């Protein structure tokens, strides 16, 4: 028996596909015999031959059947003989063509709703029945589902109208800068820094407030609430202690769980044997599960203790920038009262939905995105389903599903809590922007396929969802992250790793860099676009890895062999599994150097020569040329770093005391160069933090220190 065809049929309606196969499809050759899951195709007058072997005497017959997993239908054709079925190639081509014509890619959109007439549950119940069912079981489920709906609508609007983003930033000299609003300019700014966005923004705001700046944090939601949990490694989060934001004792109180090991494994049942890989163990990657809400509240306390202010449930409306300050229009949502506030510098930390990021970058705000959904589950899994001393960092349990390669993450938290995510790498496309609600319907349907459970017994704590963006940078300045008196950080800047797609990890890894450079800019009033646009978390070794994430995206409207993405993932993660632990640790934490990158790339090409053709098919000539630009920039940066690294930092230490007061602009530029050289260096085996097998912190011990 031999497999001769494997197709993804992009629909969850397996009954419709089965009925079409059995009733409507005409193979054009052979006798069609119906089976429970498809049909058999045989030659009516097949006789055995005397003296022939058993395999030679097998009847020439094809078996066509379908099955369903991941809310997707799959089809395979097997041949029951060594020699081909008569006109076999034509039959397979005809079947493929007909099934593609009958079952095309479909990208559902959320229905238009009017919440003044009905609840969000009633409005979405028919389109997303399981999503509504399980959100109703969550505390604040109605609020959170409404937020997910509007977040998706806002994302779709931005993707489909990138050339005309909503203008929210105005400056002197811009046409229509004041619009029809009356802008009252205070004689001097009220605050040094105003942050918009209270998740990643709260961390940096607390740090800048501790440095003595007068800080205001504006947050649309009630402060401390977020629809995302955070994981990080111990060596990365140590920067919070090094910068003085928290003490070692305080840090331990926000760690809900530290586990022994993390697993990375991709489905390979349909891969050839050479493209199957062992589990990649990453014990020092994302192995700390943080209590994100507790952490945000701690940051809020530190911000306020340092003299800062928090305006929560307050929406940003617009910013007017003049030569001396930025003036914000904001609206307090409960009272609907609008007010103005002024500051020397505005920091955009609004994430992917940021209208500022869309305006600054016009038609190219983001190149890719990870639509991510999930939930924090308090309890309900049977004992033995998962050991909370371990995390599932990246895992797939099936092949391409309705044009997406779905990937799971599972991170234990305090007590029996598990945080589970489902996401896919996605190319931003106006026809197919990526849907949170469609992903949630998948999540609630296929969660028992991923980890055995009775959905009715699970206790839901809160949903976790969002759009996590990526930008494929060719150089350090091809994305605008700043304007006069304005700079973006975190997901709004979209300078995080295109592989891991974590704005939190990127911010923490670059926290010292951003803080030192911003402190220098504020001290010397270097707040023009020319200076602020140098303050960014760009790394050439990160930008070159975008081709890897590009290889995990199914282009909109295109059909690939269902196992293609898993084959690529298993190729590369199999190589990492064969390497010393520090190689995988450095690669995933954006510390891969030029020599290691090239060595791994050549090794992957030798192991799977088809990889280059697959990447060409997915990326296309235009994006490959862009990637070559990133690659040459990576090599140039590696050469410059090798030349400057031995002496440049010591040189700055010697000249800084007299250069900074005499030419602060030059000093800021040199500091930015020094951080660009120093950031992203690989660590040796002795420098890679070791996981603590006994470090499991129960929830009852966690306290916020006052």
XYZ file of C-alpha atoms in Angstrom:
706
model
C 0.000 0.000 0.000
C 1.404 3.388 -0.954
C 0.264 6.959 -0.274
C 0.042 8.862 -3.561
C -1.918 12.024 -2.637
C -2.403 14.168 0.478
C -4.566 17.307 0.411
C -5.866 19.869 2.864
C -9.534 20.696 2.205
C -10.077 24.101 3.871
C -13.453 23.487 5.494
C -14.613 22.054 8.823
C -17.652 20.487 7.087
C -16.365 16.957 6.547
C -19.853 15.633 5.808
C -20.132 17.989 2.850
C -16.742 16.888 1.512
C -17.567 13.196 1.978
C -20.927 13.584 0.260
C -19.330 15.432 -2.665
C -16.692 12.710 -3.077
C -19.246 9.920 -2.997
C -22.000 11.556 -5.030
C -20.665 14.313 -7.278
C -17.072 13.465 -8.075
C -16.580 11.426 -11.251
C -13.071 9.936 -11.497
C -13.490 9.135 -15.203
C -11.969 5.679 -14.924
C -12.581 2.523 -12.905
C -15.467 1.308 -10.765
C -16.366 3.545 -7.799
C -17.330 1.675 -4.613
C -18.514 3.761 -1.644
C -16.942 3.355 1.810
C -17.754 4.928 5.173
C -15.228 7.786 4.689
C -14.938 8.043 0.902
C -14.717 5.511 -1.916
C -12.587 2.819 -3.498
C -11.729 2.838 -7.167
C -11.005 -0.494 -8.808
C -10.675 -2.064 -12.242
C -13.748 -4.285 -12.824
C -11.911 -7.091 -14.635
C -8.867 -7.498 -12.419
C -7.646 -11.104 -12.426
C -4.684 -12.725 -10.724
C -1.806 -14.098 -12.736
C -0.360 -17.578 -12.134
C 3.239 -17.546 -10.942
C 3.173 -13.847 -9.935
C 4.188 -12.688 -6.465
C 1.599 -11.646 -3.903
C 2.353 -7.932 -4.348
C 2.113 -8.280 -8.112
C -1.267 -10.030 -7.763
C -2.764 -7.246 -5.637
C -5.737 -5.755 -7.446
C -5.058 -2.372 -8.981
C -7.185 -0.282 -6.647
C -7.236 3.223 -5.143
C -8.619 4.077 -1.722
C -9.820 7.680 -1.272
C -10.865 8.817 2.204
C -11.254 11.920 4.359
C -10.889 12.696 8.057
C -11.103 15.780 10.243
C -8.757 17.365 12.787
C -8.193 21.020 13.785
C -11.634 21.930 12.342
C -10.208 21.067 8.933
C -10.831 18.239 6.495
C -7.968 16.246 5.005
C -7.930 13.794 2.113
C -5.548 11.003 1.224
C -5.347 8.547 -1.654
C -3.614 5.170 -1.260
C -2.823 2.639 -3.956
C -3.274 -1.075 -3.199
C -0.633 -2.311 -5.632
C 2.958 -1.846 -6.691
C 2.192 -0.807 -10.241
C 0.248 2.409 -10.963
C -3.519 2.388 -11.437
C -4.549 2.960 -15.083
C -4.499 6.741 -15.783
C -3.528 7.268 -12.151
C -1.827 10.616 -12.746
C -4.817 12.036 -14.618
C -7.228 10.822 -11.925
C -5.199 12.518 -9.179
C -4.896 15.747 -11.163
C -8.628 15.707 -11.858
C -9.449 15.066 -8.187
C -7.136 17.859 -7.032
C -8.540 20.345 -9.540
C -12.167 19.528 -8.790
C -11.738 19.638 -5.020
C -9.908 22.987 -5.251
C -12.729 24.413 -7.363
C -15.424 23.097 -5.036
C -13.779 23.925 -1.694
C -11.949 27.225 -1.979
C -10.292 29.192 0.777
C -12.845 31.162 2.738
C -11.952 33.939 5.174
C -14.996 34.669 7.385
C -15.542 38.130 8.789
C -17.267 38.976 12.075
C -20.834 40.199 11.586
C -21.704 43.848 12.014
C -23.275 44.345 15.432
C -25.218 46.976 17.346
C -24.685 46.555 21.073
C -27.408 49.071 21.825
C -29.899 46.498 20.507
C -28.430 43.222 21.812
C -25.595 41.829 23.912
C -22.295 40.725 22.427
C -23.294 37.138 23.228
C -26.538 37.389 21.269
C -24.831 39.210 18.402
C -22.083 36.600 17.921
C -23.886 33.451 19.052
C -24.778 32.146 15.603
C -21.375 32.823 14.014
C -19.193 31.723 16.930
C -21.285 29.437 19.167
C -18.461 27.842 21.153
C -16.691 31.157 21.646
C -19.840 32.663 23.121
C -20.490 29.556 25.243
C -17.113 29.595 26.959
C -16.749 33.369 27.269
C -20.027 33.276 29.183
C -18.277 31.055 31.718
C -15.444 33.539 32.300
C -15.442 36.408 34.799
C -15.892 39.633 32.799
C -16.493 37.468 29.730
C -18.911 39.922 28.130
C -16.437 42.795 28.486
C -13.538 40.707 27.176
C -15.438 39.321 24.183
C -16.537 42.842 23.279
C -12.915 43.960 23.463
C -11.766 41.057 21.267
C -14.455 41.906 18.705
C -13.531 45.593 18.508
C -9.812 44.835 18.474
C -10.337 42.632 15.433
C -12.464 45.273 13.733
C -9.844 47.925 14.386
C -7.085 45.669 13.050
C -9.080 44.890 9.902
C -9.709 48.573 9.289
C -6.005 49.372 9.592
C -4.942 46.532 7.277
C -7.495 47.401 4.615
C -6.927 51.146 4.628
C -3.184 51.468 5.197
C -2.722 54.386 2.830
C -5.235 56.540 4.689
C -4.606 55.839 8.373
C -6.558 57.912 10.827
C -4.524 61.009 11.602
C -4.046 61.454 15.339
C -0.683 63.252 15.462
C -0.529 66.858 14.341
C 2.328 69.342 14.385
C 2.997 72.927 13.451
C 3.373 73.046 9.701
C 1.078 70.077 9.077
C -1.884 70.949 6.935
C -4.984 71.087 9.083
C -2.905 70.651 12.214
C -5.406 72.151 14.583
C -8.476 70.896 12.762
C -11.640 72.313 14.269
C -10.475 71.839 17.865
C -9.328 74.602 20.131
C -5.885 73.721 21.449
C -4.872 75.603 24.575
C -1.077 75.642 24.899
C 0.172 75.832 28.477
C 3.199 78.033 29.073
C 5.265 74.975 30.075
C 4.662 71.222 29.939
C 3.015 69.628 32.958
C 4.924 66.341 32.620
C 8.320 65.275 31.356
C 6.962 62.079 29.803
C 3.446 60.923 28.936
C 2.965 57.216 28.194
C -0.075 55.941 26.303
C -0.639 52.259 27.038
C -0.479 50.689 30.464
C 0.996 47.230 29.841
C 4.551 47.534 28.513
C 4.255 51.263 29.080
C 3.853 50.785 32.841
C 7.197 48.977 33.134
C 9.172 51.680 31.398
C 7.165 54.482 33.013
C 8.006 53.192 36.500
C 11.687 53.036 35.599
C 11.786 56.586 34.213
C 9.854 57.904 37.216
C 12.480 56.372 39.524
C 15.100 58.350 37.596
C 13.343 61.539 38.697
C 11.156 62.389 35.714
C 7.575 63.542 36.168
C 5.546 60.851 34.412
C 1.908 60.374 33.423
C 0.551 57.012 32.290
C -2.670 56.988 30.239
C -4.438 53.604 29.948
C -7.711 52.816 28.171
C -8.587 49.839 30.393
C -8.826 49.680 34.190
C -5.162 49.707 35.188
C -3.660 46.290 35.869
C -5.996 44.338 33.599
C -4.621 42.749 30.471
C -5.508 39.954 28.075
C -2.033 38.490 27.913
C 0.260 36.594 30.262
C 4.037 37.005 30.172
C 6.813 34.438 30.205
C 10.506 35.145 30.196
C 13.778 33.585 31.335
C 15.627 34.379 34.540
C 18.726 35.799 32.859
C 16.556 38.208 30.836
C 14.408 39.430 33.721
C 17.539 40.082 35.787
C 17.782 43.417 33.959
C 14.864 44.671 36.075
C 17.024 44.157 39.168
C 20.164 45.528 37.531
C 18.355 48.753 36.625
C 16.988 49.170 40.151
C 13.331 48.814 39.246
C 12.791 45.901 41.663
C 14.750 44.157 44.371
C 15.564 40.434 44.110
C 12.958 39.769 46.816
C 10.281 41.725 44.961
C 11.133 39.920 41.740
C 10.430 36.537 43.325
C 6.929 37.638 44.337
C 5.803 38.158 40.723
C 7.070 34.760 39.529
C 4.054 32.463 39.548
C 5.998 29.433 38.361
C 9.525 28.472 37.403
C 9.728 25.151 35.629
C 12.422 22.642 34.792
C 12.212 22.417 31.035
C 10.400 23.593 27.935
C 9.512 21.417 24.946
C 9.498 22.285 21.246
C 7.985 19.684 18.908
C 6.143 19.846 15.608
C 3.836 17.265 14.072
C 5.836 14.991 11.769
C 3.654 11.940 11.062
C 3.403 12.973 7.394
C 7.061 13.985 7.025
C 9.696 11.753 5.437
C 11.886 10.087 8.052
C 14.859 12.424 7.483
C 12.628 15.428 8.255
C 11.403 14.110 11.574
C 13.082 15.564 14.602
C 13.415 14.836 18.320
C 12.000 17.136 20.973
C 14.072 20.304 21.369
C 14.571 20.958 25.076
C 14.879 24.625 26.084
C 15.071 24.715 29.893
C 16.175 28.362 29.959
C 13.680 29.805 27.439
C 10.446 31.405 28.712
C 10.713 29.241 31.832
C 9.421 31.878 34.255
C 5.668 32.353 34.289
C 4.872 35.810 35.643
C 1.739 36.941 37.392
C 1.243 39.749 34.900
C -1.511 41.594 36.733
C 0.438 41.511 40.001
C 3.516 42.739 38.128
C 1.613 45.637 36.547
C 0.163 46.648 39.907
C 3.665 46.643 41.387
C 4.883 48.869 38.527
C 1.918 51.165 39.134
C 2.771 51.421 42.824
C 6.391 52.231 42.059
C 5.359 54.803 39.463
C 3.065 56.573 41.905
C 5.568 56.328 44.760
C 8.062 58.172 42.547
C 5.556 60.988 41.928
C 4.000 59.684 38.725
C 0.290 59.572 37.908
C -1.999 57.019 36.282
C -5.118 57.982 34.345
C -6.865 54.716 33.612
C -10.111 54.187 31.681
C -8.917 57.128 29.603
C -8.721 57.034 25.817
C -6.142 58.831 23.700
C -7.773 61.068 21.079
C -5.017 63.100 19.426
C -1.638 64.732 19.973
C -0.615 68.232 18.889
C 3.130 68.862 18.788
C 4.850 72.229 18.786
C 8.428 73.301 19.267
C 8.399 73.045 23.061
C 5.851 70.381 24.015
C 3.224 67.843 23.002
C -0.409 68.451 23.962
C -2.711 65.460 24.306
C -6.475 65.298 23.979
C -7.837 62.413 26.055
C -11.303 61.244 27.089
C -12.261 59.743 30.442
C -14.511 56.888 29.319
C -16.845 56.489 32.323
C -17.698 60.224 32.379
C -17.061 60.951 28.650
C -15.238 64.117 29.747
C -12.452 65.277 27.431
C -9.384 67.081 28.725
C -5.932 68.251 27.680
C -2.551 67.485 29.157
C 0.955 68.486 28.071
C 4.399 66.936 28.267
C 7.899 67.211 26.899
C 7.825 63.724 25.362
C 5.058 61.324 24.311
C 5.765 57.563 24.357
C 3.433 55.325 22.357
C 3.035 51.921 24.049
C -0.432 51.139 22.649
C 0.662 47.982 20.867
C -0.632 46.741 17.533
C -3.808 48.804 17.658
C -1.841 52.027 17.973
C -3.185 54.639 15.543
C 0.101 56.516 15.990
C 2.136 53.568 14.643
C -0.208 53.250 11.653
C 0.085 56.968 10.891
C 3.872 57.159 11.227
C 4.448 54.220 8.875
C 1.646 54.851 6.403
C 1.098 51.845 4.154
C 3.704 49.655 5.826
C 3.025 49.566 9.550
C 3.523 45.808 9.865
C 4.607 43.028 7.500
C 3.438 40.077 9.545
C 1.390 39.286 12.592
C 0.625 36.465 14.982
C -3.131 36.400 15.696
C -3.070 34.830 19.157
C -5.896 33.508 21.313
C -6.040 31.448 24.472
C -7.036 31.418 28.100
C -5.847 31.037 31.647
C -7.490 27.875 32.990
C -7.658 27.586 36.788
C -8.383 23.862 36.984
C -10.284 20.963 35.445
C -7.610 18.889 33.726
C -7.344 15.327 34.952
C -4.177 14.376 36.873
C -1.458 13.240 34.495
C -2.580 15.323 31.518
C 0.223 17.817 32.126
C 3.089 18.089 34.616
C 3.306 21.705 35.730
C 7.064 21.461 36.140
C 7.302 21.722 32.331
C 6.247 24.147 29.622
C 5.205 23.579 26.018
C 7.073 26.373 24.229
C 6.122 25.553 20.619
C 3.981 22.584 19.553
C 1.823 21.580 16.615
C -0.497 18.573 16.551
C -1.500 18.718 12.899
C -0.592 20.031 9.464
C -1.749 23.202 7.671
C -5.300 24.018 8.752
C -7.443 26.208 6.488
C -4.416 28.107 5.235
C -2.637 28.396 8.620
C -0.086 26.351 10.514
C -1.545 26.368 14.018
C 0.941 26.318 16.902
C 0.282 25.829 20.619
C 1.998 27.189 23.699
C 1.349 25.998 27.245
C 2.827 27.636 30.334
C 2.049 26.526 33.892
C 1.292 29.274 36.394
C 0.492 29.210 40.114
C -1.189 26.167 41.668
C -3.066 24.227 38.948
C -3.351 27.148 36.539
C -2.326 26.656 32.922
C -2.015 29.426 30.339
C -2.619 28.018 26.853
C -2.217 29.909 23.581
C -3.053 29.060 19.978
C -1.503 31.185 17.233
C -0.167 31.161 13.694
C 2.360 33.209 11.734
C 0.473 35.310 9.224
C 1.319 37.574 6.324
C -0.656 40.809 6.568
C -3.191 40.774 3.732
C -6.233 42.972 3.090
C -8.364 40.030 1.927
C -7.300 37.944 4.900
C -6.193 40.187 7.812
C -6.318 37.358 10.372
C -9.238 36.719 12.719
C -9.238 36.475 16.516
C -12.830 35.269 16.689
C -12.318 32.542 14.085
C -9.220 31.453 15.998
C -11.213 31.332 19.226
C -13.774 29.046 17.622
C -10.856 26.801 16.646
C -9.384 27.017 20.142
C -12.536 25.906 21.942
C -13.144 23.137 19.390
C -9.696 21.564 19.192
C -8.308 22.120 22.706
C -9.230 18.488 23.614
C -7.222 17.330 20.577
C -4.170 19.122 21.947
C -4.503 18.156 25.618
C -7.044 15.589 26.775
C -9.809 17.315 28.715
C -13.529 17.548 29.332
C -14.373 21.096 28.263
C -17.351 21.188 30.634
C -15.102 20.586 33.647
C -12.571 23.328 32.911
C -12.640 26.412 35.147
C -11.840 29.487 33.080
C -10.048 32.418 34.725
C -9.672 34.836 31.804
C -9.110 34.941 28.045
C -5.768 35.928 26.508
C -5.725 37.359 23.004
C -4.173 39.902 20.713
C -2.414 40.681 17.464
C 1.369 40.480 17.868
C 3.022 42.279 14.939
C 6.310 41.849 13.123
C 8.241 44.158 10.841
C 10.807 42.845 8.387
C 13.605 45.394 8.668
C 16.257 45.629 6.002
C 18.227 48.233 7.924
C 18.167 50.093 11.204
C 16.166 53.016 9.860
C 13.571 51.570 7.483
C 10.856 51.701 10.122
C 9.759 54.985 11.678
C 9.507 54.695 15.453
C 9.661 58.398 16.255
C 8.492 61.905 15.424
C 9.339 65.222 17.047
C 8.714 64.716 20.796
C 7.228 61.253 20.169
C 8.666 57.727 20.245
C 7.133 54.224 20.098
C 8.192 51.240 22.205
C 7.119 47.600 22.481
C 4.606 46.196 19.991
C 3.853 49.692 18.654
C 7.485 49.899 17.505
C 7.262 46.308 16.203
C 10.976 45.696 16.473
C 10.733 42.396 18.348
C 11.976 39.075 17.057
C 10.072 37.874 13.963
C 10.564 34.346 15.274
C 9.370 34.601 18.883
C 7.102 37.657 18.374
C 7.190 38.795 22.000
C 7.153 42.533 22.605
C 7.582 41.973 26.349
C 10.787 39.958 25.949
C 12.169 42.443 23.433
C 11.420 45.371 25.753
C 13.050 43.705 28.758
C 16.113 42.661 26.750
C 16.525 46.248 25.520
C 15.391 48.014 28.698
C 18.821 49.338 29.651
C 19.430 50.514 26.085
C 16.117 52.378 25.808
C 16.336 53.842 29.310
C 19.903 55.141 29.020
C 19.352 56.675 25.591
C 16.033 58.280 26.562
C 17.552 59.634 29.771
C 20.352 61.215 27.722
C 17.882 62.682 25.217
C 15.670 64.159 27.943
C 18.573 65.617 29.927
C 19.781 67.517 26.868
C 16.375 68.173 25.281
C 17.320 66.096 22.217
C 13.677 65.412 21.397
C 13.539 65.984 17.656
C 12.836 63.194 15.180
C 16.509 63.108 14.164
C 17.601 62.175 17.669
C 14.652 60.074 18.862
C 14.619 57.837 15.791
C 18.053 56.560 16.873
C 16.546 55.187 20.093
C 15.290 51.821 18.938
C 15.602 48.130 19.757
C 16.820 47.210 16.265
C 19.247 44.262 15.968
C 20.661 43.112 12.637
C 20.717 39.497 13.850
C 16.985 39.747 14.581
C 16.032 41.267 11.240
C 17.811 38.501 9.306
C 15.713 35.802 11.009
C 12.484 37.112 9.484
C 12.945 34.690 6.567
C 12.480 31.880 9.084
C 9.087 33.205 10.185
C 8.221 33.926 6.542
C 8.624 30.206 5.950
C 5.853 29.534 8.473
C 3.246 31.690 6.720
C 0.865 30.273 4.129
C 0.263 32.972 1.488
C -3.380 33.999 1.253
C -5.287 31.982 -1.342
C -2.449 29.519 -1.902
C -2.499 25.765 -1.314
C 0.656 24.087 -0.050
C 1.342 20.434 0.671
C -0.245 20.163 4.144
C 2.958 18.903 5.782
C 5.194 21.643 4.275
C 5.416 24.024 7.253
C 5.951 21.232 9.764
C 8.696 19.838 7.522
C 10.490 23.188 7.562
C 10.079 23.580 11.322
C 11.308 20.067 11.985
C 14.306 20.642 9.725
C 15.514 23.636 11.699
C 14.463 22.645 15.203
C 16.006 19.242 14.568
C 19.314 20.997 13.924
C 18.979 22.994 17.145
C 18.203 19.781 19.039
C 21.542 18.377 17.860
C 23.438 21.477 18.982
C 24.653 22.352 22.486
C 21.955 23.946 24.631
C 23.436 27.446 24.429
C 23.001 27.548 20.625
C 19.209 27.183 20.825
C 19.128 29.527 23.821
C 21.033 32.229 21.931
C 19.007 31.809 18.742
C 15.613 32.098 20.425
C 16.744 35.015 22.616
C 18.004 37.080 19.652
C 21.702 36.432 20.377
C 22.689 34.482 17.266
C 25.970 35.676 15.730
C 26.941 35.770 12.060
C 29.087 32.624 12.075
C 26.496 30.515 13.900
C 23.692 31.713 11.636
C 25.623 30.786 8.498
C 26.733 27.445 9.903
C 23.144 26.493 10.782
C 21.811 27.710 7.420
C 24.331 25.600 5.486
C 23.638 22.617 7.712
C 19.887 22.970 7.089
C 20.437 23.168 3.309
C 22.515 19.985 3.384
C 19.939 18.142 5.468
C 16.996 19.268 3.336
C 18.057 20.596 -0.109
C 14.408 21.249 -0.997
C 14.324 23.903 1.746
C 15.691 26.590 -0.577
C 12.990 25.906 -3.171
C 10.294 25.904 -0.490
C 11.456 29.284 0.818
C 11.515 30.662 -2.743
C 7.905 29.522 -3.227
C 6.769 31.101 0.040
C 8.783 34.325 -0.006
C 8.968 35.083 -3.710
C 11.721 37.061 -5.480
C 10.785 40.444 -3.991
C 11.005 39.364 -0.375
C 14.102 37.296 -1.030
C 15.798 40.413 -2.381
C 14.719 42.284 0.736
C 16.123 39.485 2.854
C 19.434 39.629 0.988
C 19.593 43.286 1.997
C 19.090 42.247 5.637
C 21.696 39.517 5.280
C 24.351 41.844 3.838
C 23.532 44.381 6.558
C 23.965 41.594 9.120
C 27.400 40.789 7.704
C 28.399 44.461 7.610
C 27.255 44.900 11.208
C 29.195 41.790 12.267
C 32.366 43.186 10.658
C 31.935 46.622 12.234
C 31.216 45.040 15.624
C 34.342 42.903 15.376
C 36.418 46.019 14.634
C 34.866 48.316 17.252
C 33.910 45.980 20.081
C 37.386 45.539 21.632
C 37.905 49.267 22.270
C 34.817 51.380 21.541
C 33.128 51.026 24.956
C 36.331 51.907 26.835
C 36.824 54.878 24.537
C 33.367 56.243 25.399
C 34.053 55.829 29.109
C 37.150 57.986 28.749
C 35.713 60.790 26.609
C 32.154 60.896 27.951
C 32.754 63.326 30.833
C 33.852 66.125 28.488
C 32.102 65.161 25.218
C 28.560 64.899 26.599
C 28.228 68.522 27.853
C 30.006 69.940 24.795
C 28.179 67.990 22.063
C 25.242 66.021 23.506
C 23.870 65.140 20.054
C 27.123 63.445 19.075
C 27.256 61.726 22.464
C 23.748 60.299 21.987
C 24.713 59.015 18.548
C 27.865 57.331 19.874
C 25.931 55.771 22.758
C 23.381 54.370 20.279
C 26.224 52.868 18.213
C 27.750 51.302 21.323
C 24.456 49.629 22.281
C 23.974 48.416 18.702
C 27.398 46.758 18.924
C 26.895 45.275 22.385
C 23.272 44.095 22.133
C 22.582 40.582 20.905
C 25.957 39.011 21.661
C 25.805 35.225 22.045
C 26.433 33.760 25.480
C 28.698 30.858 26.278
C 27.586 27.695 28.040
C 28.759 29.068 31.406
C 26.763 32.282 30.888
C 23.455 30.594 30.017
C 21.266 30.634 33.122
C 20.489 27.213 34.464
C 16.906 26.331 35.305
C 16.241 25.644 38.980
C 14.460 22.262 39.218
C 13.164 23.068 42.702
C 12.000 26.592 41.920
C 8.245 26.219 41.979
C 6.712 29.152 43.813
C 3.201 28.549 45.149
C 0.588 31.225 44.792
C 0.126 31.676 48.524
C 3.677 33.025 48.901
C 3.278 35.811 46.341
C 2.765 39.272 47.789
C 3.167 42.813 46.473
C 5.677 44.620 48.654
C 4.595 48.056 49.782
